Tab-separated table of C-alpha atoms in Angstrom:
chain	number	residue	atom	x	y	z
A	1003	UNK	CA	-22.461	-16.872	30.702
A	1004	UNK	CA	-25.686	-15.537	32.278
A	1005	UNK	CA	-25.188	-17.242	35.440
A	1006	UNK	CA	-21.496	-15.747	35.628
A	1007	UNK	CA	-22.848	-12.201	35.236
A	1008	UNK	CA	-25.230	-13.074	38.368
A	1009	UNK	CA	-22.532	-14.280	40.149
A	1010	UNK	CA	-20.426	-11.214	39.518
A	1011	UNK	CA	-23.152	-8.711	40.545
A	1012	UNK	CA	-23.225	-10.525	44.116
A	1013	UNK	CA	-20.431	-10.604	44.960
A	1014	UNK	CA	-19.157	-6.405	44.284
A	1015	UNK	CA	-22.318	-5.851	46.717
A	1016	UNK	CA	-20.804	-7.138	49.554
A	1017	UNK	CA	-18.894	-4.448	51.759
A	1018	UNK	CA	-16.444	-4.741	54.728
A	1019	UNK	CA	-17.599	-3.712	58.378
A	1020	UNK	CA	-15.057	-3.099	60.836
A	1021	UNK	CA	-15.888	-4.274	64.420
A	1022	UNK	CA	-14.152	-3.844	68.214
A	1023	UNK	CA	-14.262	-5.632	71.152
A	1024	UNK	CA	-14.370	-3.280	74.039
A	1025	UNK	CA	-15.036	-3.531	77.548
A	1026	UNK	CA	-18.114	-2.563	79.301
A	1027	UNK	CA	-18.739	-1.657	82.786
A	1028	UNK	CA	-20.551	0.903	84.951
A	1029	UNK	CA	-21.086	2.277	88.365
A	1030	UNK	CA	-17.960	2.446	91.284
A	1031	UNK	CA	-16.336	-0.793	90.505
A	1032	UNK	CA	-17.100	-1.333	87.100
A	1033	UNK	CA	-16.825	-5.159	86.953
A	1034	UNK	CA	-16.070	-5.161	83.014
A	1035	UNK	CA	-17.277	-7.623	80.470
A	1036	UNK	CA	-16.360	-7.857	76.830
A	1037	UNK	CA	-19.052	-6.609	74.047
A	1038	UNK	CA	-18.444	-6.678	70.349
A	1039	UNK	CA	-19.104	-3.076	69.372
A	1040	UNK	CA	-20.336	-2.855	65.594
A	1041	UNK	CA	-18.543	0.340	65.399
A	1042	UNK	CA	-15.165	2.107	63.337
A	1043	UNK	CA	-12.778	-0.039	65.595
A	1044	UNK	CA	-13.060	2.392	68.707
A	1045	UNK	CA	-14.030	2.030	72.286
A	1046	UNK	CA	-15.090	4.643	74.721
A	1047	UNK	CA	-14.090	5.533	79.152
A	1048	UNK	CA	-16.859	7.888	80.536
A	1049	UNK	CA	-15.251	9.605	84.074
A	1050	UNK	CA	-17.935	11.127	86.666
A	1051	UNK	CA	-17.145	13.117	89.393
A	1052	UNK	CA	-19.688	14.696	91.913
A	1053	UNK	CA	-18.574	16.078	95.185
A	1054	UNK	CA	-21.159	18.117	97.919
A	1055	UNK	CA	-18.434	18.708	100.274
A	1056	UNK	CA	-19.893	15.797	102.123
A	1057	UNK	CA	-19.444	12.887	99.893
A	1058	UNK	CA	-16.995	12.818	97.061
A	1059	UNK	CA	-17.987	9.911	94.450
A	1060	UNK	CA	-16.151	8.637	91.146
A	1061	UNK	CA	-17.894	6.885	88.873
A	1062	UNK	CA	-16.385	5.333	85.476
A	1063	UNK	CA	-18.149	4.075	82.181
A	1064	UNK	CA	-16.937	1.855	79.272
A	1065	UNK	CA	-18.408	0.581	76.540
A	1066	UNK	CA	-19.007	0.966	72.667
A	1067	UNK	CA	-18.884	5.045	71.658
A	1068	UNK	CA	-22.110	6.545	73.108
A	1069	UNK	CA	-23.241	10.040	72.207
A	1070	UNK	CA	-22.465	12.139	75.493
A	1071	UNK	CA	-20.569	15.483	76.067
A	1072	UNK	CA	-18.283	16.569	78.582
A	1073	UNK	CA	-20.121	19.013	81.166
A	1074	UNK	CA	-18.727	20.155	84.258
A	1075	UNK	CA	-20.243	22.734	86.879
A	1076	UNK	CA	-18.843	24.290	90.094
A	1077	UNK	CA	-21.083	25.834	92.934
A	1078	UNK	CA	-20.261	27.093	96.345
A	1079	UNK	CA	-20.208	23.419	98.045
A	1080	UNK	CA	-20.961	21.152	95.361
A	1081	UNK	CA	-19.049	20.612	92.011
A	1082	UNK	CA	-19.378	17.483	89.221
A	1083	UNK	CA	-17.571	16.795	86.229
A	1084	UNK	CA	-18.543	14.455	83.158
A	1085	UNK	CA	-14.842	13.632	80.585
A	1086	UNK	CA	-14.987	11.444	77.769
A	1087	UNK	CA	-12.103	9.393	76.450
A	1088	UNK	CA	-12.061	7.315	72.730
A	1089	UNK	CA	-9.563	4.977	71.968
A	1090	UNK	CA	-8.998	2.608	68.857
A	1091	UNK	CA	-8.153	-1.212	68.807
A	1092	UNK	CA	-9.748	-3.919	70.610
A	1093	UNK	CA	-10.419	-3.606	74.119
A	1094	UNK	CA	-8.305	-0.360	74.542
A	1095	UNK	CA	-10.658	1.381	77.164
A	1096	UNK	CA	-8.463	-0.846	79.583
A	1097	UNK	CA	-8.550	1.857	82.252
A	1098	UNK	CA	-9.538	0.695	85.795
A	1099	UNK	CA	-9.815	4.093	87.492
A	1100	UNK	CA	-11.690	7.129	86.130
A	1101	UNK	CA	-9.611	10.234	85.042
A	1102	UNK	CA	-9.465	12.963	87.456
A	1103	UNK	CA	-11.890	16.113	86.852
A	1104	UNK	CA	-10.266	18.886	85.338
A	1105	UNK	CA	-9.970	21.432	88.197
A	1106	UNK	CA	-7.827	23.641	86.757
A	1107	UNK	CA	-8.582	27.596	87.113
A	1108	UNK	CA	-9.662	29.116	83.880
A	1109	UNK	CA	-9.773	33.279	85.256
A	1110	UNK	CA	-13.564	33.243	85.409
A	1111	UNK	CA	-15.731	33.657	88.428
A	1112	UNK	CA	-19.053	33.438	89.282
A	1113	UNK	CA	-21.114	34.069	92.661
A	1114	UNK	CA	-21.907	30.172	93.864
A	1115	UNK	CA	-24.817	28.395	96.212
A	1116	UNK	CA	-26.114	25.474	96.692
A	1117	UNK	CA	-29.467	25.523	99.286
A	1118	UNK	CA	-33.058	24.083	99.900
A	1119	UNK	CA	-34.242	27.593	99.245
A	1120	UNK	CA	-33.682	30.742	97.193
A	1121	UNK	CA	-33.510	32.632	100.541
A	1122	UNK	CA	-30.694	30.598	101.737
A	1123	UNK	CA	-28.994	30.515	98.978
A	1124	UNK	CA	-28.836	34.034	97.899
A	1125	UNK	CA	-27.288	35.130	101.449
A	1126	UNK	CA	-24.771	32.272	101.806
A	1127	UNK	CA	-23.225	32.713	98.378
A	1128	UNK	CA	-19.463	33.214	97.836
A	1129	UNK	CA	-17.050	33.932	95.008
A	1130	UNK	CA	-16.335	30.839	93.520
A	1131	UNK	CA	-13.609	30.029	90.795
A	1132	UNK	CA	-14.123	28.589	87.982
A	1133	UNK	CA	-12.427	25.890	86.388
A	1134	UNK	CA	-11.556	23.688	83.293
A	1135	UNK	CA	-14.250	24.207	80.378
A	1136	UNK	CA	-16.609	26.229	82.677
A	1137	UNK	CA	-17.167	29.626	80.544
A	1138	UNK	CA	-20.862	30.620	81.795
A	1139	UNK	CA	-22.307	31.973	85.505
A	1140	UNK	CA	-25.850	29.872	85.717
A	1141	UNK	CA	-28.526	30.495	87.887
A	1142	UNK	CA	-31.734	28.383	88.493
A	1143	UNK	CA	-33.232	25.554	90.668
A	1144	UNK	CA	-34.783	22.085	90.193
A	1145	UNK	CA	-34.667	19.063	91.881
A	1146	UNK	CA	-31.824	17.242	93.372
A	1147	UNK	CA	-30.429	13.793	95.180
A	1148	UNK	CA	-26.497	14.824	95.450
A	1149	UNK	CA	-26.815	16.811	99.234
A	1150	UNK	CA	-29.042	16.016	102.085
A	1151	UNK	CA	-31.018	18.787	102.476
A	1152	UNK	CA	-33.867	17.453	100.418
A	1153	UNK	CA	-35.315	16.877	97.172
A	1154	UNK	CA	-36.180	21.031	95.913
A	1155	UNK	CA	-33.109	22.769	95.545
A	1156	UNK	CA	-31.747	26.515	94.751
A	1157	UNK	CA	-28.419	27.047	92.811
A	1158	UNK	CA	-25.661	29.448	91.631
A	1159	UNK	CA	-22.261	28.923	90.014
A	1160	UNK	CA	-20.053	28.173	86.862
A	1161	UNK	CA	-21.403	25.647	84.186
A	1162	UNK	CA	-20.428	24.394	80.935
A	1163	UNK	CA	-22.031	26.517	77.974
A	1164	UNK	CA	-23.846	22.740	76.440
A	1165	UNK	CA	-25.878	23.283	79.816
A	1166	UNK	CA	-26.974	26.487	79.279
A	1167	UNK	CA	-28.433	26.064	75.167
A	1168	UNK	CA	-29.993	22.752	76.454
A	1169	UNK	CA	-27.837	20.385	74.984
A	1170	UNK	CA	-26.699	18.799	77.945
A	1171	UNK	CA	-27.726	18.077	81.584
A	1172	UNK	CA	-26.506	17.865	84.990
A	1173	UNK	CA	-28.566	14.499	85.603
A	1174	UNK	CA	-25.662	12.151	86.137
A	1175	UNK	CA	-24.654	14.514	89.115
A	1176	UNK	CA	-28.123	13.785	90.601
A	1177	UNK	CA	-29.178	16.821	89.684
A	1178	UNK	CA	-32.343	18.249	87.718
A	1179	UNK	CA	-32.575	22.038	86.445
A	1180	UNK	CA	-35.786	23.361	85.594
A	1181	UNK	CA	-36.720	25.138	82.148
A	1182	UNK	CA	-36.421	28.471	84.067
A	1183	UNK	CA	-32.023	28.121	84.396
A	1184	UNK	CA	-30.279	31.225	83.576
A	1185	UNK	CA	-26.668	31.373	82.054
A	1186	UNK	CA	-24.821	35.202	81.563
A	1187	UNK	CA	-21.511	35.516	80.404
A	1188	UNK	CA	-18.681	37.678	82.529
A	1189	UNK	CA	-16.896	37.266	86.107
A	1190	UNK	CA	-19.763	37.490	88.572
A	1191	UNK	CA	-22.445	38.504	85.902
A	1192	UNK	CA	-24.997	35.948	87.722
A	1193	UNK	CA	-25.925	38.739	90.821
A	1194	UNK	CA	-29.278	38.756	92.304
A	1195	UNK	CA	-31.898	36.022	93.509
A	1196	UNK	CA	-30.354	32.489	93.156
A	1197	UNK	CA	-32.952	31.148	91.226
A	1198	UNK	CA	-36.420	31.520	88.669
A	1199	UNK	CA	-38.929	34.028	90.946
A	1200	UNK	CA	-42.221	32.451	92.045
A	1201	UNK	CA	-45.398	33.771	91.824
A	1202	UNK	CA	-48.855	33.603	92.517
A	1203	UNK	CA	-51.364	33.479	89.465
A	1204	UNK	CA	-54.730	34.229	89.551
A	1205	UNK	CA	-57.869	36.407	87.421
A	1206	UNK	CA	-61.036	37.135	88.230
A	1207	UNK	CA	-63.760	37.697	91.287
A	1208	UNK	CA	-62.615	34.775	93.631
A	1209	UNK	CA	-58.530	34.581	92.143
A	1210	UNK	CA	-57.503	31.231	93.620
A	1211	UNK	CA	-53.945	31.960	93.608
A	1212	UNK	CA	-51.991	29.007	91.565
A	1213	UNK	CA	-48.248	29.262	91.891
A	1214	UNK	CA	-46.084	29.858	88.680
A	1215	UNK	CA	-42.430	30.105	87.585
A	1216	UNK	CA	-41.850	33.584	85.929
A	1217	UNK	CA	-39.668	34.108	83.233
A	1218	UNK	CA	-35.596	34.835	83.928
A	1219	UNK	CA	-36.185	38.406	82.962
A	1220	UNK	CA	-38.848	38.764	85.856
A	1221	UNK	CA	-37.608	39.829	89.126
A	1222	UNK	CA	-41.394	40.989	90.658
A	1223	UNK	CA	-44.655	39.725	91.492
A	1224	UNK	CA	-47.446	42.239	90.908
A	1225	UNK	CA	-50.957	42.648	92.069
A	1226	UNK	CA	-53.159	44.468	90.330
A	1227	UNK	CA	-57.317	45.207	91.707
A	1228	UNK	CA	-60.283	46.499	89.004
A	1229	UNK	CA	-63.265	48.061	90.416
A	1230	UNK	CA	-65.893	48.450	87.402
A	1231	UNK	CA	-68.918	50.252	88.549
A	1232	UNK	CA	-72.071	49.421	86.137
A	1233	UNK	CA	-75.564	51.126	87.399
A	1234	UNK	CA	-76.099	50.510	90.662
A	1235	UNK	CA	-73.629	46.657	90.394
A	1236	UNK	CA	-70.146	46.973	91.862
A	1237	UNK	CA	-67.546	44.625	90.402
A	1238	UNK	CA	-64.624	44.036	91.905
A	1239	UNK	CA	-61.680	41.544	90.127
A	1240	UNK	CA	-58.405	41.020	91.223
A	1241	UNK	CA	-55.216	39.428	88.825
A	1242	UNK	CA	-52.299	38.485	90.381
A	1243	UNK	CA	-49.070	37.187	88.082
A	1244	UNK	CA	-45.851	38.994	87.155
A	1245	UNK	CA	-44.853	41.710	85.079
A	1246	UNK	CA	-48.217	43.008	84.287
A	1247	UNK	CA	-49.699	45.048	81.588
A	1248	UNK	CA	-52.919	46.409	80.912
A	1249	UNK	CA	-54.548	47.865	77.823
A	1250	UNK	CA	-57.724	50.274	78.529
């Protein structure tokens, strides 16, 4: 009798997992393989577009159900979009193409650049339209690989709102935004200098400048020079940074 109760306590512990087979590829041609995914019998298609007016690429992604948004941004010559599809049964993420990026007009707009330099940027921007889940105007720079112009880069345009509260990125377009991206809300709401202002900081008698990326609310450098005359010593200090203010 005792070793029946054991017996009986064993086996009501053991609980049913449901697995998947899906396919798994990446990159242009996604040469797929099959991977048992140890997840709630689904499968998952990733579809990346990035375009620079130059070079349009289409990537696709399958595998087991990764966590990953959709994010999409449109500037004045470059554009990318990130969709995600889930399916259920085994190997259903059968597609051998990527989806096309949603490019259809949602009534915003927002001024849009794309340029090696703030400069640049700021005096060849146009109206640009936004499109599919793109509810924000962004400005900002970072660091890029998608155009040709070089690495640094200067930007303006529509983005997804997951961009702008930091929950998603614009890396799988090539692209890397610094912490200093702006976002505003309304048609053409992102006016001004394409990008986080740069400054020179510096304190005391010799102030070797070091740059500095201000805050989004600063749109100035300052300068400001202290002459402090004690006995017959002259001191002389200079600060330079942005948006200064002194207490006497």
């Amino acid at each position: 009798m005792k070793h029946l109760f054991v017996i009986a306590i064993v086996c009501s512990c053991v609980i049913e997992v449901r697995s998947v087979l899906c396919w798994r590829c990446s990159g242009k041609t996604c040469q797929r393989i099959v991977r048992f995914c140890p997840s709630d019998n689904t499968c998952q298609t990733t579809s990346i577009t990035r375009s620079t007016g130059e070079i349009n690429t289409t990537l696709i992604e399958q595998d087991c159900p990764q966590i990953t948004q959709e994010v999409s941004f449109t500037s004045r010559l470059a554009f990318g979009s990130k969709s995600v599809k889930s399916c259920t049964g085994n190997q259903c993420n059968d597609e051998t193409v990527a989806d096309p990026s949603n490019r259809t007009e949602n009534g915003l707009e927002c001024y849009g650049c794309f340029a090696s330099t703030s400069e640049s940027c700021t005096k060849s921007e146009e109206k640009v339209k936004c499109v599919g889940q793109e509810d924000r105007c962004f400005y900002g720079s970072g660091t890029q690989s998608l155009a040709s112009f070089g690495s640094s880069f200067f930007i303006k345009g529509c983005v997804t709102k997951n961009v702008c509260n930091g929950s998603a990125n614009l890396n799988e377009f090539l692209v890397s935004l610094d912490a200093q991206t702006s976002c505003c809300q309304g048609n053409l709401c992102n006016v001004g200098s394409a990008g986080p202002l740069l400054c020179n900081r510096c304190s005391g008698k010799t102030c070797t400048p070091i740059p500095v990326l201000c805050p989004s609310s600063s749109r100035s450098c300052e300068t400001v020079s202290l002459t402090q005359f004690i006995g017959n010593v002259t001191l002389r200090f200079t600060k330079e940074t942005f948006n200064i203010v002194w207490t006497l």
